[in-house]
């Protein structure tokens, strides 16, 4: 870090005497990053009355006459466009919400993510979770990632395995033996990578990236080691390792079909270089130019600022369960960030899957697919690279869904404390940032949020916003930090009609609600664990047991749709040479309800949402009071569009491309 | 910490500060400057530790709108609930008229940060359709108004405010963010050239601020070390802020009077102020401690040359080009300067030889002096 030497450059100085012979010490070369996470001042909520009362409620007396004068003018001019200006409503606890039933349902292991003091950034990022059907019995089983005591223990071995649970079909779980991995595991992605009709898994880690294929007995077997050819990138516990050899640190994964060949491809979000042998502690650099790692004046672990970001990777799926690194072709202009989350969705509606990558502390990426699996970042011009104030924020988690029911997919992005959870509406000219109009700044700025979902938990047809919360720094509990280490998870109803935006926080309905108690949540995955058609939430928590947030909102009419493409062994050559993956990944489902509102409810089959986690490859629809729908339209990745006629709610439908409904089950 | 403990700590901090300040009066400008820096370095607790007590109890700062605003900002960053805690501090405050704008602007900022966009605009604008904010002379006024419009989804309305903010405060810490918003607004109009220029400038400024933050933290961590202060001085020189650079260098040279690089940079600062003789002296001090400091010698030679002291200039340039660092890129200007000097004193053959060497080392400037 020697930025003070004079060197080779000798720029002219305009303020000199006019001669071109001045020599000057060169400007500092930017070889460093700022020392620690910066966060803006968080803001809090203010309870006020309605629009008119709230407008003037706490304007100072000195301002009053002018404020009165301006208020009426601005009322017409700006209020409609300017967002809430009224307190966020808090709905009283209903009969139930997402009630944690983990222990009663047999899920009780405790995550290990280093030491409680969090000496390194690796220990703070915590676990993820995947929902996948093991054994083809139609229910969702669980896989959790896990870490070990600290870096020394990881080097020494044996490292951690994945933690697996089998669902008995009623949402009760039994612990299964792990697949036999050894490492510090982070992100998980499920999908049918070998096209045999069952779900497989890819596990990301600090020094690990492993494919696990499900066999006919429903057992996950370790298969391709994607780092096998890169000894430096892989960290094998129990094997001697020299200093200054940071392994690949993969965080979130997306299994999706980038080139529409029917085989799932893999995007690997990567974080930063962390030397496991001699990780930085307390400061970065050394000697006179060492920079202390601090936050709010307290000493904390180092990173991500000041540490070297790792470039993300792209692996082309070969359809047989194996992959080859195709990063150079797929990501030709990729700039390394500190990727923490990734989601695949068709942002432009052109039929292929694009990607959104949430980067920690630098600009996020919106990678547009050219249809052949080559990606270009358009986040800046689309308005989703930086915050509404033009800053790079600490993106932690990402979700998509059609919040405004205009047929395209909108984005939710979680951030660090001091930065709001952002909500972007997709539109014809990119995204509009709706964060402040919803009032999300004051609601979410004190929170550090990770996983996020846009889903219809209460079944009223509208999407809710869920965020899994918890700070990275235990020092957040020290005086005067403006936040806390453990934070309760949060759920909001979102109302968007015309220019109106409204947010309603759903209060915990009881002490066992996942919204009730402060915890350290990280990854989370969405899926119906007990067969009632309502999406439940599995939340992986750091240094703690996970939560099973069972959906206990008042019963509504619901519909669940699974999409199935052809098996790899039945490869169909369509005219466009495009195929649907066996697990239906990328299929878009539009559900038209009976009644006056003809706007369809839109879902897209994707497992990659949230943070380091993998949700069920199913579409969950809440139909509210409607007991029937009038049409289901499925746009398959192959290009085929199928329309299915009217039907009743209360069912789980399995649709097979070209064959309509192949399985029709009644929801419990 | 509970409120009683917090109050005790604040009073203790105040007493300590007052005791240390005796018998002189509190230098409020210095205090506020320190607080501004603390906030810029994300160290709001440093402001709290003395600020809360001072604005509550201190005579002078309690009526100083800027001091109140700074403490309010620290409170908003550290207390829960942020808005109420900070707003309370600003309520019912009577401040000196000259600092009222600071107080009003901080209120507007708090409204903005709590999503009360309409109320923020009411607090900021003179008239609803106005293109000028109430405190038009204050850069933040333009920033907050522009930001409020952008957050409301009206970028075209916010852009002129941010553009004016950049005019008023081109190097402000918030300037990179404002430039990014301007770039996005330009892109939405299809003006790619403006967008690119904004992004370039934003990135340049971001790098500068990031480096400044690193150097400032290093200097705080090790206040007696020379390197962080040299880095800070270089950054300020690069930004054209000679006064800030000189402040760092004065401190540095008090601690390390033999630091050649410090003297050289002081010379640079003086040269930028067009105080050439002082600069020459500073370069001389640098050479006293590091005789092979090429840049100091080159620039002193240039000053001699401009002042008509040809022999002295020639001595400096010859020392460089005949010295051990002759082939280094930093020595290149001296080769050309010597060649031109030789032309000026009527030694064309020697000049050509020196010029040939300059070209051989990669120089591209003509031998002839440029017309001024």
Coordinates of N, CA and C in Angstrom, one line a residue, chain A residues 105-201:
Chain A
X105 N -41.4 -30.3 14.4 CA -41.4 -31.1 13.1 C -40.0 -31.8 12.9
X106 N -39.2 -31.8 13.9 CA -38.0 -32.6 13.8 C -36.7 -32.0 13.2
X107 N -36.8 -30.6 13.0 CA -35.6 -30.0 12.4 C -34.9 -29.2 13.6
X108 N -33.8 -29.7 14.0 CA -33.2 -29.1 15.2 C -31.7 -29.0 15.2
X109 N -31.0 -29.2 14.1 CA -29.6 -29.1 14.2 C -29.2 -27.6 14.4
X110 N -28.0 -27.4 14.9 CA -27.6 -26.1 15.1 C -26.5 -25.7 14.1
X111 N -26.7 -24.6 13.4 CA -25.6 -24.2 12.5 C -24.3 -23.8 13.1
X112 N -23.2 -24.1 12.5 CA -21.9 -23.6 13.0 C -21.3 -22.7 12.0
X113 N -21.1 -21.5 12.4 CA -20.4 -20.5 11.5 C -19.3 -19.8 12.2
X114 N -18.3 -20.5 12.6 CA -17.2 -19.9 13.3 C -17.5 -19.6 14.7
X115 N -16.7 -18.6 15.2 CA -16.9 -18.3 16.6 C -17.9 -17.1 16.8
X116 N -18.4 -17.0 18.0 CA -19.4 -16.0 18.2 C -18.8 -14.6 18.0
X117 N -17.5 -14.4 18.2 CA -17.0 -13.1 18.1 C -16.8 -12.6 16.6
X118 N -16.9 -13.6 15.7 CA -16.8 -13.3 14.2 C -15.5 -12.6 13.9
X119 N -14.4 -13.3 14.0 CA -13.1 -12.8 13.7 C -12.8 -12.6 12.2
X120 N -13.5 -13.3 11.4 CA -13.3 -13.1 9.9 C -14.7 -13.0 9.3
X121 N -14.6 -12.5 8.1 CA -15.9 -12.2 7.4 C -16.6 -13.6 7.0
X122 N -15.8 -14.6 6.8 CA -16.4 -15.9 6.5 C -17.4 -16.4 7.5
X123 N -17.0 -16.1 8.8 CA -17.9 -16.5 9.9 C -19.2 -15.8 10.0
X124 N -19.3 -14.7 9.3 CA -20.5 -13.8 9.5 C -21.6 -14.1 8.5
X125 N -21.2 -14.7 7.4 CA -22.1 -14.8 6.3 C -23.2 -15.9 6.4
X126 N -22.9 -16.9 7.2 CA -23.9 -17.9 7.6 C -24.3 -18.9 6.5
X127 N -25.4 -19.7 6.8 CA -25.8 -20.8 6.0 C -26.9 -20.5 5.0
X128 N -27.1 -21.4 4.1 CA -28.2 -21.4 3.2 C -29.0 -22.7 3.3
X129 N -30.1 -22.8 2.5 CA -31.0 -24.0 2.6 C -31.5 -24.2 1.2
X130 N -31.8 -25.5 0.9 CA -32.4 -25.9 -0.3 C -33.6 -26.8 0.0
X131 N -34.7 -26.6 -0.8 CA -35.8 -27.5 -0.8 C -35.8 -28.3 -2.0
X132 N -35.8 -29.6 -1.9 CA -35.8 -30.5 -3.0 C -36.5 -31.8 -2.7
X133 N -37.0 -32.4 -3.7 CA -37.7 -33.7 -3.5 C -36.7 -34.8 -3.6
X134 N -36.4 -35.5 -2.5 CA -35.5 -36.6 -2.5 C -36.4 -37.9 -2.5
X135 N -36.2 -38.8 -3.4 CA -37.0 -40.0 -3.5 C -38.2 -39.9 -4.3
X136 N -38.4 -38.8 -5.0 CA -39.6 -38.7 -5.9 C -40.9 -39.0 -5.3
X137 N -41.1 -38.7 -4.0 CA -42.3 -39.0 -3.3 C -43.3 -37.8 -3.3
X138 N -42.8 -36.7 -4.0 CA -43.7 -35.6 -4.2 C -43.7 -34.5 -3.1
X139 N -42.9 -34.8 -2.0 CA -42.8 -33.7 -1.0 C -41.4 -33.1 -1.0
X140 N -41.3 -32.1 -0.2 CA -40.1 -31.3 -0.2 C -39.2 -31.7 1.0
X141 N -38.0 -32.1 0.7 CA -37.0 -32.4 1.7 C -36.1 -31.2 1.9
X142 N -35.2 -31.3 2.9 CA -34.4 -30.1 3.2 C -32.9 -30.5 3.1
X143 N -32.1 -29.5 2.7 CA -30.7 -29.6 2.7 C -30.2 -28.2 3.3
X144 N -29.3 -28.3 4.3 CA -28.7 -27.1 4.8 C -27.2 -27.1 4.6
X145 N -26.6 -25.9 4.4 CA -25.2 -25.8 4.4 C -24.7 -25.6 5.8
X146 N -23.4 -25.8 6.0 CA -22.9 -25.7 7.4 C -21.4 -25.3 7.4
X147 N -20.9 -24.8 8.4 CA -19.5 -24.5 8.6 C -18.9 -25.2 9.8
X148 N -17.7 -24.7 10.2 CA -17.1 -25.3 11.3 C -16.7 -24.2 12.3
X149 N -15.8 -24.6 13.3 CA -15.5 -23.7 14.4 C -14.8 -22.4 14.0
X150 N -13.8 -22.6 13.1 CA -13.0 -21.5 12.7 C -12.2 -21.9 11.5
X151 N -11.4 -21.0 11.0 CA -10.5 -21.4 9.8 C -9.5 -22.4 10.2
X152 N -9.0 -22.4 11.4 CA -7.9 -23.4 11.8 C -8.6 -24.8 11.7
X153 N -9.8 -24.9 12.3 CA -10.5 -26.2 12.3 C -10.7 -26.6 10.9
X154 N -11.1 -25.7 10.0 CA -11.3 -26.1 8.6 C -10.1 -26.7 8.0
X155 N -8.9 -26.0 8.2 CA -7.7 -26.4 7.6 C -7.3 -27.8 8.2
X156 N -7.6 -27.9 9.4 CA -7.2 -29.2 10.1 C -8.1 -30.4 9.7
X157 N -9.3 -30.1 9.3 CA -10.3 -31.1 8.9 C -11.0 -31.6 10.1
X158 N -12.1 -32.4 10.0 CA -12.5 -32.9 8.7 C -13.5 -32.0 7.9
X159 N -13.9 -30.8 8.5 CA -14.8 -30.0 7.8 C -16.2 -30.4 8.0
X160 N -17.1 -29.6 7.4 CA -18.6 -29.9 7.7 C -19.2 -30.6 6.4
X161 N -20.2 -31.3 6.7 CA -21.0 -32.0 5.7 C -22.3 -31.1 5.5
X162 N -23.1 -31.4 4.5 CA -24.4 -30.9 4.4 C -25.3 -31.5 5.5
X163 N -26.4 -30.8 5.9 CA -27.3 -31.4 6.8 C -28.6 -31.7 6.0
X164 N -29.0 -32.9 6.0 CA -30.2 -33.3 5.2 C -31.4 -33.8 6.1
X165 N -32.6 -33.5 5.7 CA -33.8 -34.0 6.4 C -34.8 -34.5 5.3
X166 N -35.4 -35.6 5.7 CA -36.4 -36.2 4.9 C -37.8 -35.9 5.4
X167 N -38.7 -35.4 4.5 CA -40.1 -35.1 4.8 C -40.9 -36.4 4.8
X168 N -41.8 -36.6 5.8 CA -42.6 -37.8 5.8 C -43.9 -37.6 4.9
X169 N -44.0 -36.4 4.3 CA -45.2 -36.2 3.5 C -46.2 -35.3 4.2
X170 N -46.0 -35.2 5.5 CA -46.9 -34.4 6.3 C -46.2 -33.2 6.9
X171 N -45.0 -33.0 6.4 CA -44.2 -31.8 7.0 C -43.5 -32.2 8.2
X172 N -43.3 -33.4 8.6 CA -42.5 -33.8 9.7 C -41.2 -34.4 9.1
X173 N -40.1 -34.1 9.8 CA -38.8 -34.4 9.2 C -38.0 -35.4 10.1
X174 N -37.2 -36.1 9.3 CA -36.2 -37.1 9.9 C -34.8 -36.8 9.4
X175 N -33.9 -36.7 10.3 CA -32.5 -36.4 9.8 C -32.0 -37.6 9.0
X176 N -31.3 -37.2 7.9 CA -30.7 -38.3 7.1 C -29.2 -38.1 7.2
X177 N -28.5 -39.2 6.9 CA -27.0 -39.0 6.8 C -26.7 -38.0 5.7
X178 N -25.6 -37.3 6.0 CA -25.2 -36.3 5.0 C -24.6 -37.0 3.8
X179 N -24.3 -36.3 2.7 CA -23.8 -36.9 1.5 C -22.3 -37.2 1.5
X180 N -21.7 -36.8 2.6 CA -20.2 -37.1 2.8 C -19.3 -36.0 2.3
X181 N -19.8 -34.8 2.2 CA -18.9 -33.7 1.8 C -18.1 -33.2 3.0
X182 N -17.0 -32.5 2.7 CA -16.1 -32.0 3.8 C -15.7 -30.6 3.4
X183 N -16.1 -29.6 4.2 CA -15.7 -28.2 3.8 C -16.5 -27.2 4.7
X184 N -16.5 -26.0 4.2 CA -17.3 -24.9 4.8 C -18.3 -24.5 3.7
X185 N -19.6 -24.9 3.8 CA -20.5 -24.8 2.8 C -21.4 -23.6 2.9
X186 N -21.7 -23.0 1.8 CA -22.4 -21.7 1.8 C -23.8 -21.8 1.1
X187 N -23.7 -21.6 -0.3 CA -24.9 -21.6 -1.1 C -25.3 -23.0 -1.6
X188 N -26.6 -23.2 -1.8 CA -27.1 -24.4 -2.4 C -28.0 -24.1 -3.5
X189 N -28.0 -25.0 -4.5 CA -29.0 -24.8 -5.7 C -29.5 -26.2 -6.0
X190 N -30.8 -26.3 -6.2 CA -31.3 -27.6 -6.6 C -31.9 -27.5 -8.0
X191 N -31.9 -28.5 -8.7 CA -32.4 -28.6 -10.1 C -32.0 -30.0 -10.7
X192 N -32.7 -30.3 -11.7 CA -32.5 -31.6 -12.3 C -31.4 -31.5 -13.3
X193 N -30.1 -31.6 -12.9 CA -29.0 -31.3 -13.8 C -28.7 -32.5 -14.8
X194 N -29.2 -33.7 -14.4 CA -28.9 -34.8 -15.4 C -30.2 -35.2 -16.1
X195 N -31.2 -34.4 -16.0 CA -32.4 -34.7 -16.8 C -33.1 -36.0 -16.6
X196 N -32.9 -36.6 -15.4 CA -33.5 -37.9 -15.2 C -34.8 -37.9 -14.4
X197 N -35.3 -36.7 -14.2 CA -36.6 -36.5 -13.6 C -36.6 -36.3 -12.1
X198 N -35.4 -36.3 -11.4 CA -35.4 -36.0 -10.0 C -34.5 -34.8 -9.8
X199 N -34.6 -34.3 -8.6 CA -33.8 -33.1 -8.2 C -32.4 -33.4 -7.8
X200 N -31.5 -32.7 -8.3 CA -30.1 -32.8 -7.8 C -29.7 -31.6 -7.1
X201 N -28.5 -31.5 -6.7 CA -28.0 -30.4 -5.9 C -26.6 -29.9 -6.2

